[in-house]
CSV table of C-alpha atoms in Angstrom, one decimal:
chain,number,residue,atom,x,y,z
A,7,MET,CA,8.0,27.2,20.3
A,8,ALA,CA,8.6,30.0,17.4
A,9,GLU,CA,6.3,33.1,17.9
A,10,ARG,CA,6.7,33.8,14.1
A,11,SER,CA,6.2,31.3,11.5
A,12,GLU,CA,9.8,29.8,10.7
A,13,SER,CA,10.4,27.4,7.7
A,14,ILE,CA,12.8,24.9,6.6
A,15,GLU,CA,13.0,23.7,3.0
A,16,LEU,CA,14.4,20.6,1.5
A,17,THR,CA,14.7,19.8,-2.1
A,18,LEU,CA,14.8,16.3,-3.3
A,19,PRO,CA,15.4,14.6,-6.7
A,20,PHE,CA,12.5,12.4,-8.0
A,21,LYS,CA,14.5,9.3,-6.8
A,22,ALA,CA,13.2,6.4,-4.4
A,23,GLU,CA,16.6,6.3,-2.4
A,24,TYR,CA,16.1,9.8,-1.1
A,25,VAL,CA,12.7,9.5,0.5
A,26,SER,CA,14.4,8.4,3.5
A,27,ILE,CA,16.3,11.7,3.8
A,28,ALA,CA,12.9,13.3,3.7
A,29,ARG,CA,11.9,11.0,6.7
A,30,LEU,CA,15.0,12.1,8.7
A,31,VAL,CA,14.5,15.7,8.2
A,32,ALA,CA,10.9,15.2,9.3
A,33,SER,CA,12.0,13.5,12.4
A,34,GLY,CA,14.1,16.4,13.5
A,35,VAL,CA,11.7,19.1,12.7
A,36,ALA,CA,9.0,17.3,14.5
A,37,ALA,CA,11.1,16.5,17.5
A,38,ARG,CA,12.2,20.1,17.5
A,39,ILE,CA,8.8,21.5,17.8
A,40,GLY,CA,8.1,19.1,20.7
A,41,PHE,CA,6.0,16.5,19.3
A,42,ASP,CA,5.5,13.3,21.1
A,43,MET,CA,7.4,10.2,19.5
A,44,ASP,CA,4.2,8.6,18.0
A,45,VAL,CA,3.2,12.1,16.5
A,46,ILE,CA,6.8,12.2,15.0
A,47,ASP,CA,6.0,8.7,13.5
A,48,ASP,CA,2.7,10.0,12.1
A,49,VAL,CA,4.3,12.9,10.5
A,50,LYS,CA,7.4,10.9,9.1
A,51,VAL,CA,5.0,8.4,7.5
A,52,ALA,CA,2.5,11.0,6.1
A,53,ILE,CA,5.6,12.7,4.4
A,54,SER,CA,7.1,9.6,3.1
A,55,GLU,CA,3.7,8.6,1.6
A,56,VAL,CA,3.5,12.2,-0.4
A,57,CYS,CA,7.2,11.7,-1.5
A,58,ASN,CA,6.4,8.2,-2.8
A,59,LYS,CA,3.4,9.7,-4.9
A,60,LEU,CA,5.7,12.2,-6.4
A,61,VAL,CA,8.5,10.0,-7.1
A,62,LYS,CA,6.4,7.3,-8.7
A,63,ALA,CA,4.8,9.9,-10.8
A,64,ASP,CA,8.2,11.4,-11.9
A,65,SER,CA,8.5,14.8,-14.0
A,66,SER,CA,9.3,15.3,-17.6
A,67,VAL,CA,9.8,18.9,-16.8
A,68,ALA,CA,11.6,19.1,-13.1
A,69,SER,CA,14.2,17.2,-11.6
A,70,SER,CA,13.4,18.0,-8.1
A,71,PHE,CA,10.5,18.9,-5.6
A,72,ARG,CA,10.5,20.9,-2.5
A,73,ILE,CA,9.2,20.1,0.8
A,74,ARG,CA,8.7,23.1,3.1
A,75,PHE,CA,8.2,22.6,6.7
A,76,GLU,CA,6.5,25.8,8.2
A,77,ILE,CA,6.7,25.8,12.1
A,78,GLU,CA,4.0,27.7,13.7
A,79,LYS,CA,3.0,28.2,17.2
A,80,ASP,CA,0.5,25.7,17.4
A,81,ARG,CA,1.3,23.4,14.4
A,82,LEU,CA,3.6,22.1,11.8
A,83,THR,CA,2.4,22.4,8.2
A,84,VAL,CA,4.5,20.6,5.3
A,85,ALA,CA,3.8,22.0,1.9
A,86,PHE,CA,5.2,20.0,-1.3
A,87,ALA,CA,5.9,22.3,-4.3
A,88,CYS,CA,7.2,21.6,-7.7
A,89,GLU,CA,8.1,23.6,-10.9
A,90,ASP,CA,5.9,21.1,-12.6
A,91,LYS,CA,2.5,22.3,-11.8
A,92,SER,CA,0.7,19.4,-13.6
A,93,LEU,CA,1.8,17.3,-10.6
A,94,GLY,CA,-1.2,18.8,-8.9
A,95,ARG,CA,-3.3,16.2,-10.6
A,96,LEU,CA,-2.0,13.6,-8.3
A,97,PHE,CA,-3.6,15.2,-5.4
A,98,LYS,CA,-7.3,14.9,-5.3
A,99,GLU,CA,-9.6,14.3,-2.4
A,100,GLU,CA,-11.4,11.2,-4.0
A,101,ASN,CA,-8.0,9.5,-4.1
A,102,GLU,CA,-8.5,5.7,-3.2
A,103,GLU,CA,-4.8,5.0,-3.0
A,104,LEU,CA,-3.8,3.5,0.2
A,105,GLY,CA,-1.0,6.0,0.7
A,106,MET,CA,-3.2,9.0,0.4
A,107,TYR,CA,-5.9,7.3,2.8
A,108,ILE,CA,-3.0,6.8,5.2
A,109,VAL,CA,-1.9,10.6,5.1
A,110,ALA,CA,-5.5,11.8,5.5
A,111,ALA,CA,-5.7,9.3,8.5
A,112,LEU,CA,-2.5,10.6,10.3
A,113,MET,CA,-2.5,14.3,9.6
A,114,ASP,CA,-5.2,16.8,11.2
A,115,GLU,CA,-5.6,18.7,8.0
A,116,VAL,CA,-4.9,18.2,4.3
A,117,GLU,CA,-5.4,20.7,1.6
A,118,TYR,CA,-5.5,19.3,-1.9
A,119,SER,CA,-5.6,22.6,-3.9
A,120,PRO,CA,-3.9,24.7,-1.6
A,121,GLY,CA,-3.8,27.8,-4.0
A,122,ASP,CA,-0.4,29.0,-2.5
A,123,GLY,CA,1.5,27.7,-5.4
A,124,SER,CA,2.1,24.3,-3.7
A,125,LEU,CA,0.8,21.0,-5.0
A,126,PHE,CA,-0.3,19.8,-1.7
A,127,ARG,CA,-0.3,20.9,2.1
A,128,MET,CA,-0.8,19.1,5.4
A,129,SER,CA,-0.8,20.0,8.9
A,130,LYS,CA,-0.4,18.5,12.4
A,131,VAL,CA,-1.5,20.6,15.4
A,132,VAL,CA,0.6,20.6,18.3
A,133,GLU,CA,-1.4,19.4,21.5
A,134,GLY,CA,-0.6,19.9,25.3
A,135,LEU,CA,2.2,22.4,24.7
A,136,ASN,CA,2.4,25.8,27.0
B,30,MET,CA,23.4,4.1,-1.0
B,31,PRO,CA,23.2,0.5,0.9
B,32,SER,CA,19.8,-1.1,1.4
B,33,GLN,CA,18.1,-0.1,4.6
B,34,LEU,CA,16.5,-3.4,4.7
B,35,LYS,CA,17.8,-6.7,5.8
B,36,ILE,CA,15.9,-10.0,5.4
B,37,LEU,CA,16.7,-13.0,7.4
B,38,GLU,CA,14.9,-16.4,6.8
B,39,GLU,CA,14.5,-19.4,9.1
B,40,GLN,CA,12.8,-22.8,8.6
B,41,GLY,CA,10.5,-23.9,11.4
B,42,GLU,CA,8.3,-26.9,11.7
B,43,ASP,CA,5.2,-25.2,10.5
B,44,ALA,CA,6.3,-22.0,9.0
B,45,VAL,CA,9.1,-20.2,7.6
B,46,THR,CA,10.0,-17.1,9.9
B,47,ILE,CA,11.1,-13.9,8.0
B,48,ARG,CA,12.8,-11.4,10.1
B,49,LEU,CA,12.8,-7.9,8.9
B,50,PHE,CA,15.5,-5.5,10.1
B,51,GLY,CA,15.3,-1.7,9.0
B,52,GLU,CA,12.9,-0.2,6.8
B,53,VAL,CA,10.6,-1.2,4.0
B,54,ASP,CA,9.9,1.7,1.7
B,55,ILE,CA,9.8,2.8,-1.9
B,56,SER,CA,13.4,2.0,-2.2
B,57,THR,CA,13.2,-1.5,-0.8
B,58,ALA,CA,9.8,-2.8,-1.4
B,59,GLN,CA,10.8,-4.6,-4.6
B,60,GLU,CA,13.4,-6.4,-2.7
B,61,LEU,CA,11.1,-7.4,-0.3
B,62,LYS,CA,8.6,-8.6,-2.9
B,63,GLU,CA,11.1,-10.8,-4.7
B,64,ARG,CA,12.4,-12.4,-1.7
B,65,LEU,CA,8.8,-13.4,-0.1
B,66,TYR,CA,7.8,-14.4,-3.5
B,67,SER,CA,10.6,-16.7,-3.8
B,68,VAL,CA,10.1,-18.2,-0.2
B,69,VAL,CA,6.6,-18.7,-0.9
B,70,ASP,CA,7.0,-20.4,-4.3
B,71,GLU,CA,9.6,-22.6,-2.9
B,72,LYS,CA,8.5,-23.7,0.5
B,73,LYS,CA,4.6,-23.6,0.1
B,74,THR,CA,4.3,-23.3,3.8
B,75,ASN,CA,3.0,-20.7,6.3
B,76,LEU,CA,4.9,-17.4,6.7
B,77,ARG,CA,5.6,-15.8,9.9
B,78,ILE,CA,6.9,-12.4,9.5
B,79,ASP,CA,8.8,-11.2,12.7
B,80,CYS,CA,8.9,-7.3,12.9
B,81,SER,CA,10.7,-7.1,16.2
B,82,ASN,CA,13.3,-5.1,14.2
B,83,LEU,CA,11.4,-3.4,11.6
B,84,ASP,CA,11.4,0.6,12.3
B,85,TYR,CA,9.4,1.6,9.3
B,86,ILE,CA,6.9,0.2,6.6
B,87,ASP,CA,5.0,2.3,4.1
B,88,SER,CA,2.0,1.7,2.0
B,89,MET,CA,4.0,0.1,-0.8
B,90,GLY,CA,5.5,-2.6,1.8
B,91,LEU,CA,2.1,-3.2,3.1
B,92,GLY,CA,0.9,-3.6,-0.5
B,93,VAL,CA,3.7,-6.2,-1.1
B,94,LEU,CA,2.6,-8.0,2.1
B,95,VAL,CA,-1.0,-8.1,0.8
B,96,GLY,CA,0.0,-9.4,-2.6
B,97,VAL,CA,2.0,-12.2,-0.8
B,98,LEU,CA,-0.7,-13.1,1.5
B,99,LYS,CA,-2.9,-13.5,-1.7
B,100,ARG,CA,-0.3,-16.1,-3.0
B,101,VAL,CA,0.2,-17.8,0.2
B,102,ARG,CA,-3.6,-18.2,0.6
B,103,GLN,CA,-3.8,-19.8,-2.9
B,104,GLY,CA,-1.9,-22.6,-1.4
B,105,GLY,CA,-4.0,-22.9,1.4
B,106,LYS,CA,-1.6,-21.3,3.8
B,107,ASN,CA,-1.4,-18.2,5.9
B,108,ILE,CA,0.8,-15.4,7.1
B,109,TYR,CA,1.2,-14.5,10.8
B,110,VAL,CA,2.7,-11.1,11.6
B,111,SER,CA,4.5,-10.9,14.8
B,112,ASN,CA,5.9,-8.2,17.1
B,113,LEU,CA,5.0,-5.0,15.5
B,114,LYS,CA,6.2,-1.9,16.9
B,115,GLU,CA,3.5,0.5,17.9
B,116,GLY,CA,3.8,3.1,15.1
B,117,ILE,CA,3.6,0.2,12.5
B,118,ARG,CA,0.8,-1.4,14.4
B,119,LYS,CA,-1.2,1.6,14.0
B,120,LEU,CA,-0.8,1.5,10.2
B,121,PHE,CA,-2.2,-2.2,10.2
B,122,LEU,CA,-5.2,-0.8,12.3
B,123,ILE,CA,-5.8,2.4,10.2
B,124,THR,CA,-5.9,0.2,6.9
B,125,SER,CA,-7.6,-2.7,8.5
B,126,LEU,CA,-4.7,-5.1,7.5
B,127,ASP,CA,-4.9,-6.3,11.2
B,128,LYS,CA,-8.0,-8.3,10.0
B,129,LEU,CA,-6.4,-9.6,7.1
B,130,PHE,CA,-3.3,-11.1,8.7
B,131,ILE,CA,-3.1,-13.3,11.6
B,132,MET,CA,-1.7,-10.9,14.3
B,133,GLU,CA,0.6,-12.3,17.0
């Protein structure tokens, strides 16, 4: 796959009916990287859960949030960002919500305060590729 | 956008079978909740949820199923979950919901 990091970005409104679009894009990107079907499903589910959290919280400041897919040689990293930085409060390690529990279980790495300006980052490592 | 979820209901001898088609997510979970609650309140019987054609369910959908299970059990009945696709079965395992529902 990509020698250099390449990225794809998707901007979504805070609306429930668009979360399925995030899943469609996630499937496409994960398939392109060469993940197995079950790993593609894991990535889809995890992205969808993070979107749910953002959409449920909504924002009085911003009308949309961004999902950036960073494709690297050995991994896919997905970063969620928004002009409304206060949404960072949604992503805490001690979160006991079912959705974020699922995210942590399905992804290889999760970062709650990434320090790159995004609200939350998570990665899946590519296994068994040449 | 049209709903990505279709719900069919079929009266059996010892249970009402609910067949789910498509996706249960943040945009369709409420629809599932209303439909299942009305079936439970009306029929007061066991539920069998056939997931043969269910492609996706998220934590909100799982939350709806848990709420419905609580209501069904209050009436002394149960929920059977059948024909889960592999990805969805994995979610039931991760969340230990496989121990809460009767898995078929």
